C-alpha cells in the first residue's frame, strides 16, 4: 500500500504516469496562464528556472522520470515561455535545445528536465562508488553487500526508459 513520506510516495511505481501526477499538478498550479500575462520575458525565465528546478527536484533525485512525464513538463515550459498566457499558439523563435543551453553558450540557462534527472541520479551512483561514509550507504551495503552495491552503481539502470 503506497504512502507518502517527506512528500514522496513510497511503494508507488515511478514508471507509471499516475505516480508523477502530484508533481505535474504542482507545476501547472505555479505556472498558470494569468501569471504569464503580467510578467516580462525575463520574469517568465526566472519563474521557469525556479519552478522547474525546485518543485520536481525531490522526485527527480530519487526516481527516473518516464519519457511521457518529461515531455509533458517540457511542453508546459515551452507554452509558458512562448505563449505567456495567451490562449492561441505562439511562434517559438528559437529551438528549445538552444533555450536550454547555459548562459555561457548563448542559451537562457533553463534546465533540460531529462538531463537534470539523469544528473541527479548519477550523483547517487557517484556517492556509492566514492569512499565517503553515510547511513544510506551502510544500509545499501548491508542489504546488497559491498560488491553488489558497487555493481548496481555501475549498471545502466538509470539510463533505461
Coordinates of N, CA and C in Angstrom, one line a residue:
X1 N 0.8 -1.2 0.0 CA 0.0 0.0 0.0 C 0.9 1.2 0.0
X2 N 0.8 2.1 -1.0 CA 1.7 3.3 -1.1 C 1.3 4.3 0.0
X3 N 2.3 5.0 0.5 CA 2.1 6.1 1.4 C 3.1 7.1 1.2
X4 N 2.9 8.3 1.7 CA 3.8 9.5 1.5 C 4.7 9.6 2.7
X5 N 6.0 9.8 2.3 CA 7.0 10.1 3.3 C 7.8 11.3 2.8
X6 N 7.9 12.4 3.5 CA 8.6 13.6 3.1 C 8.2 14.0 1.7
X7 N 7.0 13.9 1.4 CA 6.4 14.4 0.1 C 6.6 13.4 -1.0
X8 N 7.3 12.3 -0.8 CA 7.5 11.3 -1.9 C 6.6 10.1 -1.6
X9 N 5.9 9.6 -2.6 CA 5.1 8.4 -2.5 C 6.0 7.2 -2.4
X10 N 6.0 6.5 -1.3 CA 6.8 5.3 -1.1 C 5.9 4.1 -1.4
X11 N 6.4 3.2 -2.2 CA 5.7 2.0 -2.6 C 4.9 2.1 -3.9
X12 N 4.9 3.3 -4.5 CA 4.3 3.5 -5.8 C 5.3 3.1 -6.9
X13 N 4.7 3.1 -8.1 CA 5.5 2.7 -9.2 C 6.0 3.9 -10.0
X14 N 7.2 4.3 -9.9 CA 7.7 5.6 -10.6 C 7.7 5.5 -12.1
X15 N 7.5 4.3 -12.6 CA 7.4 4.1 -14.1 C 6.0 4.5 -14.7
X16 N 5.0 4.7 -13.8 CA 3.7 5.0 -14.2 C 3.4 6.5 -14.1
X17 N 2.6 7.0 -15.1 CA 2.4 8.4 -15.1 C 1.6 8.9 -13.9
X18 N 0.7 8.0 -13.3 CA 0.0 8.4 -12.1 C 0.9 8.8 -10.9
X19 N 2.0 8.1 -10.8 CA 2.9 8.4 -9.8 C 3.4 9.8 -9.8
X20 N 3.6 10.4 -11.0 CA 4.1 11.7 -11.2 C 3.1 12.8 -11.2
X21 N 1.8 12.5 -11.2 CA 0.7 13.5 -11.2 C 0.8 14.6 -10.2
X22 N 1.1 14.3 -8.9 CA 1.2 15.4 -8.0 C 2.3 16.4 -8.4
X23 N 3.4 16.0 -8.9 CA 4.5 16.9 -9.3 C 4.0 17.7 -10.5
X24 N 3.4 17.1 -11.5 CA 2.9 17.8 -12.7 C 1.8 18.8 -12.3
X25 N 0.9 18.4 -11.4 CA -0.1 19.3 -10.9 C 0.4 20.5 -10.2
X26 N 1.4 20.3 -9.4 CA 2.1 21.5 -8.7 C 2.7 22.4 -9.6
X27 N 3.3 21.9 -10.7 CA 3.9 22.8 -11.7 C 2.9 23.6 -12.4
X28 N 1.8 22.9 -12.8 CA 0.7 23.6 -13.5 C 0.1 24.7 -12.6
X29 N 0.0 24.4 -11.4 CA -0.6 25.4 -10.5 C 0.3 26.7 -10.4
X30 N 1.6 26.4 -10.4 CA 2.6 27.6 -10.3 C 2.7 28.3 -11.6
X31 N 2.5 27.7 -12.7 CA 2.7 28.3 -14.0 C 1.3 28.6 -14.6
X32 N 0.4 29.1 -13.9 CA -0.9 29.4 -14.5 C -0.8 30.5 -15.6
X33 N -1.7 30.4 -16.5 CA -1.6 31.4 -17.6 C -1.8 32.8 -17.2
X34 N -2.5 33.1 -16.2 CA -2.7 34.5 -15.8 C -1.3 35.1 -15.3
X35 N -0.5 34.3 -14.7 CA 0.8 34.8 -14.2 C 1.7 35.2 -15.4
X36 N 1.6 34.5 -16.5 CA 2.4 34.7 -17.7 C 2.1 36.0 -18.3
X37 N 0.8 36.4 -18.3 CA 0.3 37.7 -18.9 C 0.9 38.9 -18.3
X38 N 1.2 38.8 -17.0 CA 1.7 40.0 -16.3 C 3.2 40.0 -16.0
X39 N 3.9 39.1 -16.6 CA 5.3 39.0 -16.4 C 6.1 39.4 -17.7
X40 N 7.2 40.0 -17.6 CA 8.0 40.2 -18.7 C 8.7 38.9 -19.1
X41 N 9.4 38.9 -20.2 CA 10.0 37.6 -20.6 C 11.1 37.2 -19.6
X42 N 11.8 38.2 -19.1 CA 12.8 37.9 -18.0 C 12.2 37.4 -16.8
X43 N 11.0 37.9 -16.4 CA 10.3 37.4 -15.3 C 9.8 35.9 -15.5
X44 N 9.4 35.6 -16.7 CA 9.0 34.2 -17.1 C 10.2 33.3 -17.0
X45 N 11.3 33.8 -17.4 CA 12.5 32.9 -17.4 C 12.9 32.6 -15.9
X46 N 12.8 33.6 -15.1 CA 13.1 33.4 -13.6 C 12.1 32.4 -13.0
X47 N 10.9 32.6 -13.3 CA 9.8 31.7 -12.8 C 10.0 30.3 -13.3
X48 N 10.4 30.2 -14.6 CA 10.6 28.8 -15.1 C 11.8 28.1 -14.4
X49 N 12.9 28.9 -14.2 CA 14.0 28.3 -13.6 C 13.7 27.9 -12.2
X50 N 13.0 28.7 -11.4 CA 12.7 28.3 -10.1 C 11.7 27.2 -10.0
X51 N 10.6 27.3 -10.7 CA 9.5 26.2 -10.6 C 10.1 24.9 -11.1
X52 N 10.8 24.9 -12.2 CA 11.2 23.6 -12.7 C 12.5 23.0 -12.1
X53 N 13.1 23.8 -11.3 CA 14.2 23.3 -10.5 C 13.8 22.8 -9.2
X54 N 13.0 23.5 -8.5 CA 12.7 23.2 -7.1 C 11.5 22.3 -6.8
X55 N 10.5 22.4 -7.6 CA 9.3 21.6 -7.4 C 9.6 20.1 -7.7
X56 N 10.1 19.7 -8.8 CA 10.3 18.3 -9.1 C 11.7 17.8 -8.5
X57 N 12.5 18.6 -7.9 CA 13.8 18.2 -7.5 C 13.8 17.0 -6.6
X58 N 13.0 16.9 -5.7 CA 13.0 15.7 -4.7 C 12.6 14.5 -5.4
X59 N 11.6 14.5 -6.3 CA 11.2 13.3 -7.1 C 12.3 12.9 -8.0
X60 N 12.8 13.9 -8.8 CA 13.8 13.6 -9.8 C 15.1 13.1 -9.2
X61 N 15.4 13.4 -8.0 CA 16.7 12.9 -7.4 C 16.6 11.5 -6.9
X62 N 15.4 10.9 -6.9 CA 15.3 9.5 -6.4 C 14.7 8.6 -7.5
X63 N 14.0 9.1 -8.5 CA 13.3 8.2 -9.5 C 13.6 8.7 -10.9
X64 N 13.7 7.8 -11.8 CA 13.9 8.2 -13.2 C 12.5 8.5 -13.8
X65 N 12.3 9.7 -14.3 CA 11.0 10.1 -14.8 C 10.8 9.4 -16.1
X66 N 9.6 8.9 -16.4 CA 9.2 8.4 -17.7 C 9.3 9.5 -18.8
X67 N 9.5 9.0 -20.0 CA 9.6 10.0 -21.1 C 8.3 10.8 -21.3
X68 N 7.2 10.2 -21.0 CA 5.9 10.9 -21.2 C 5.8 12.0 -20.2
X69 N 6.3 11.8 -19.0 CA 6.2 12.9 -18.0 C 7.2 14.0 -18.3
X70 N 8.4 13.6 -18.8 CA 9.4 14.7 -19.2 C 8.8 15.5 -20.3
X71 N 8.2 14.8 -21.3 CA 7.6 15.5 -22.4 C 6.5 16.5 -22.0
X72 N 5.7 16.1 -21.1 CA 4.6 16.9 -20.6 C 5.1 18.1 -19.9
X73 N 6.2 17.9 -19.1 CA 6.8 19.1 -18.4 C 7.5 20.0 -19.3
X74 N 8.1 19.5 -20.3 CA 8.8 20.3 -21.3 C 7.8 21.1 -22.1
X75 N 6.6 20.5 -22.4 CA 5.6 21.2 -23.2 C 5.0 22.3 -22.4
X76 N 4.9 22.1 -21.0 CA 4.4 23.2 -20.2 C 5.4 24.3 -20.1
X77 N 6.7 24.0 -20.1 CA 7.7 25.0 -20.1 C 7.6 25.8 -21.4
X78 N 7.6 25.2 -22.5 CA 7.5 25.9 -23.8 C 6.3 26.8 -23.9
X79 N 5.2 26.2 -23.5 CA 3.9 27.0 -23.6 C 4.0 28.2 -22.7
X80 N 4.5 28.1 -21.5 CA 4.6 29.2 -20.6 C 5.5 30.2 -21.1
X81 N 6.7 29.8 -21.7 CA 7.7 30.7 -22.1 C 7.3 31.5 -23.4
X82 N 6.8 30.8 -24.4 CA 6.5 31.4 -25.7 C 5.1 32.0 -25.7
X83 N 4.1 31.4 -25.1 CA 2.7 31.9 -25.3 C 2.4 33.0 -24.2
X84 N 3.1 33.0 -23.1 CA 2.9 33.9 -22.0 C 1.5 34.3 -21.7
X85 N 0.7 33.2 -21.5 CA -0.7 33.3 -21.1 C -1.7 33.5 -22.1
X86 N -1.3 33.5 -23.4 CA -2.3 33.7 -24.5 C -2.9 32.3 -24.7
X87 N -4.1 32.3 -25.2 CA -4.8 31.0 -25.5 C -4.4 30.5 -26.8
X88 N -4.0 31.3 -27.7 CA -3.6 30.8 -29.0 C -2.1 30.3 -29.0
X89 N -1.8 29.7 -30.1 CA -0.4 29.1 -30.2 C 0.6 30.2 -30.5
X90 N 1.7 30.3 -29.8 CA 2.7 31.3 -30.1 C 3.8 30.7 -31.0
X91 N 4.5 31.5 -31.6 CA 5.6 31.1 -32.5 C 6.9 31.0 -31.7
X92 N 7.5 29.8 -31.6 CA 8.8 29.7 -31.0 C 9.9 30.2 -31.9
X93 N 10.5 31.2 -31.6 CA 11.5 31.9 -32.4 C 12.9 31.2 -32.4
X94 N 13.1 30.4 -31.4 CA 14.4 29.7 -31.2 C 14.1 28.2 -30.8
X95 N 14.9 27.3 -31.2 CA 14.6 25.9 -30.8 C 14.8 25.8 -29.3
X96 N 14.1 24.8 -28.7 CA 14.1 24.7 -27.2 C 15.5 24.2 -26.8
X97 N 16.2 23.4 -27.6 CA 17.5 23.0 -27.2 C 18.4 24.2 -27.0
X98 N 18.3 25.2 -27.8 CA 19.1 26.4 -27.7 C 18.7 27.2 -26.5
X99 N 17.4 27.2 -26.1 CA 16.9 27.9 -24.9 C 17.5 27.3 -23.7
X100 N 17.6 25.9 -23.7 CA 18.1 25.2 -22.6 C 19.6 25.2 -22.4
X101 N 20.4 25.8 -23.3 CA 21.8 25.8 -23.2 C 22.2 26.8 -22.0
X102 N 23.4 26.6 -21.4 CA 23.8 27.5 -20.4 C 24.0 28.9 -20.9
X103 N 24.0 29.9 -20.0 CA 24.2 31.3 -20.4 C 25.5 31.5 -21.2
X104 N 26.5 30.8 -20.7 CA 27.8 31.0 -21.3 C 27.8 30.5 -22.8
X105 N 26.9 29.7 -23.2 CA 26.9 29.1 -24.5 C 25.8 29.8 -25.4
X106 N 25.2 30.9 -24.9 CA 24.2 31.6 -25.6 C 22.8 31.2 -25.3
X107 N 22.6 30.4 -24.4 CA 21.2 30.0 -24.1 C 20.7 30.8 -22.9
X108 N 19.5 30.4 -22.4 CA 18.9 31.1 -21.3 C 19.1 30.4 -19.9
X109 N 19.7 29.3 -19.9 CA 20.0 28.6 -18.7 C 18.9 27.8 -18.1
X110 N 17.8 27.6 -18.8 CA 16.7 26.8 -18.4 C 17.1 25.3 -18.4
X111 N 16.9 24.6 -17.4 CA 17.4 23.2 -17.3 C 16.5 22.3 -18.2
X112 N 17.2 21.4 -18.9 CA 16.6 20.3 -19.6 C 16.2 19.3 -18.6
X113 N 14.9 19.0 -18.5 CA 14.5 18.1 -17.4 C 15.0 16.7 -17.5
X114 N 15.2 16.2 -18.7 CA 15.8 14.9 -18.8 C 17.2 14.8 -18.3
X115 N 18.0 15.7 -18.8 CA 19.4 15.8 -18.4 C 19.6 16.0 -16.9
X116 N 18.7 16.9 -16.4 CA 18.7 17.2 -14.9 C 18.4 16.0 -14.1
X117 N 17.4 15.2 -14.5 CA 17.0 13.9 -13.9 C 18.2 12.9 -13.9
X118 N 18.8 12.8 -15.0 CA 20.0 11.8 -15.1 C 21.1 12.3 -14.2
X119 N 21.4 13.6 -14.2 CA 22.5 14.1 -13.4 C 22.2 13.9 -11.9
X120 N 21.0 14.1 -11.5 CA 20.7 13.8 -10.0 C 20.8 12.4 -9.7
X121 N 20.4 11.5 -10.6 CA 20.6 10.1 -10.3 C 22.0 9.6 -10.4
X122 N 22.8 10.1 -11.2 CA 24.2 9.8 -11.3 C 24.9 10.2 -10.1
X123 N 24.5 11.3 -9.4 CA 25.1 11.8 -8.2 C 25.0 10.7 -7.1
X124 N 23.9 10.0 -7.0 CA 23.8 8.9 -6.1 C 24.8 7.7 -6.4
X125 N 24.9 7.4 -7.7 CA 25.9 6.4 -8.1 C 27.3 6.8 -7.7
X126 N 27.6 8.1 -8.0 CA 29.0 8.6 -7.6 C 29.2 8.5 -6.1
X127 N 28.2 8.8 -5.3 CA 28.4 8.8 -3.9 C 28.6 7.3 -3.4
X128 N 27.9 6.4 -4.1 CA 28.0 5.0 -3.7 C 29.4 4.5 -4.0
X129 N 29.9 4.9 -5.1 CA 31.3 4.5 -5.6 C 32.4 5.1 -4.8
X130 N 32.1 6.3 -4.2 CA 33.2 7.0 -3.5 C 33.4 6.4 -2.1
X131 N 34.5 6.9 -1.5 CA 34.8 6.3 -0.2 C 34.2 7.0 1.0
X132 N 33.2 7.9 0.7 CA 32.5 8.6 1.8 C 31.7 7.7 2.6
X133 N 31.4 8.1 3.8 CA 30.6 7.2 4.7 C 29.2 7.9 4.8
X134 N 28.2 7.1 5.1 CA 26.9 7.6 5.3 C 25.9 6.5 5.6
X135 N 24.8 6.8 6.3 CA 23.8 5.8 6.8 C 23.2 5.1 5.6
X136 N 22.8 5.9 4.5 CA 22.2 5.3 3.4 C 23.1 4.3 2.7
X137 N 24.4 4.6 2.7 CA 25.4 3.7 2.1 C 25.5 2.5 2.9
X138 N 25.5 2.6 4.2 CA 25.6 1.4 5.1 C 24.4 0.5 4.9
X139 N 23.2 1.1 4.7 CA 22.0 0.3 4.5 C 22.1 -0.4 3.2
X140 N 22.5 0.2 2.1 CA 22.7 -0.5 0.8 C 23.7 -1.6 0.9
X141 N 24.8 -1.4 1.5 CA 25.8 -2.4 1.6 C 25.3 -3.5 2.5
X142 N 24.6 -3.2 3.6 CA 24.1 -4.3 4.4 C 23.1 -5.1 3.6
X143 N 22.2 -4.5 2.8 CA 21.2 -5.2 2.1 C 21.8 -6.0 0.9
X144 N 22.6 -5.3 0.1 CA 23.1 -5.9 -1.1 C 24.5 -6.5 -1.0
X145 N 25.3 -6.1 0.0 CA 26.7 -6.5 0.1 C 27.5 -5.4 -0.6
X146 N 28.8 -5.3 -0.3 CA 29.7 -4.3 -0.8 C 29.8 -4.4 -2.3
X147 N 30.1 -5.6 -2.8 CA 30.3 -5.8 -4.3 C 29.0 -5.6 -5.1
X148 N 27.9 -6.1 -4.5 CA 26.6 -6.0 -5.2 C 26.2 -4.5 -5.3
X149 N 26.4 -3.8 -4.2 CA 26.1 -2.3 -4.2 C 26.9 -1.6 -5.3
X150 N 28.2 -1.9 -5.4 CA 29.0 -1.2 -6.4 C 28.7 -1.6 -7.8
X151 N 28.3 -2.9 -8.0 CA 27.9 -3.3 -9.3 C 26.6 -2.7 -9.7
X152 N 25.7 -2.4 -8.7 CA 24.4 -1.7 -9.0 C 24.7 -0.3 -9.5
X153 N 25.7 0.3 -8.8 CA 26.1 1.7 -9.2 C 26.7 1.8 -10.6
X154 N 27.3 0.7 -11.0 CA 27.9 0.7 -12.4 C 26.9 0.3 -13.4
X155 N 25.7 -0.2 -13.0 CA 24.8 -0.7 -14.0 C 24.1 0.5 -14.8
X156 N 23.5 0.2 -15.8 CA 22.8 1.2 -16.6 C 21.3 1.4 -16.3
X157 N 21.0 1.0 -15.0 CA 19.6 1.1 -14.5 C 19.0 2.4 -14.8
X158 N 19.7 3.5 -14.5 CA 19.2 4.8 -14.6 C 19.0 5.3 -16.0
X159 N 19.6 4.7 -16.9 CA 19.5 5.1 -18.3 C 18.4 4.4 -19.1
X160 N 17.7 3.5 -18.4 CA 16.6 2.8 -19.1 C 15.4 3.7 -19.0
X161 N 14.5 3.5 -20.0 CA 13.3 4.3 -20.0 C 12.2 3.6 -19.3

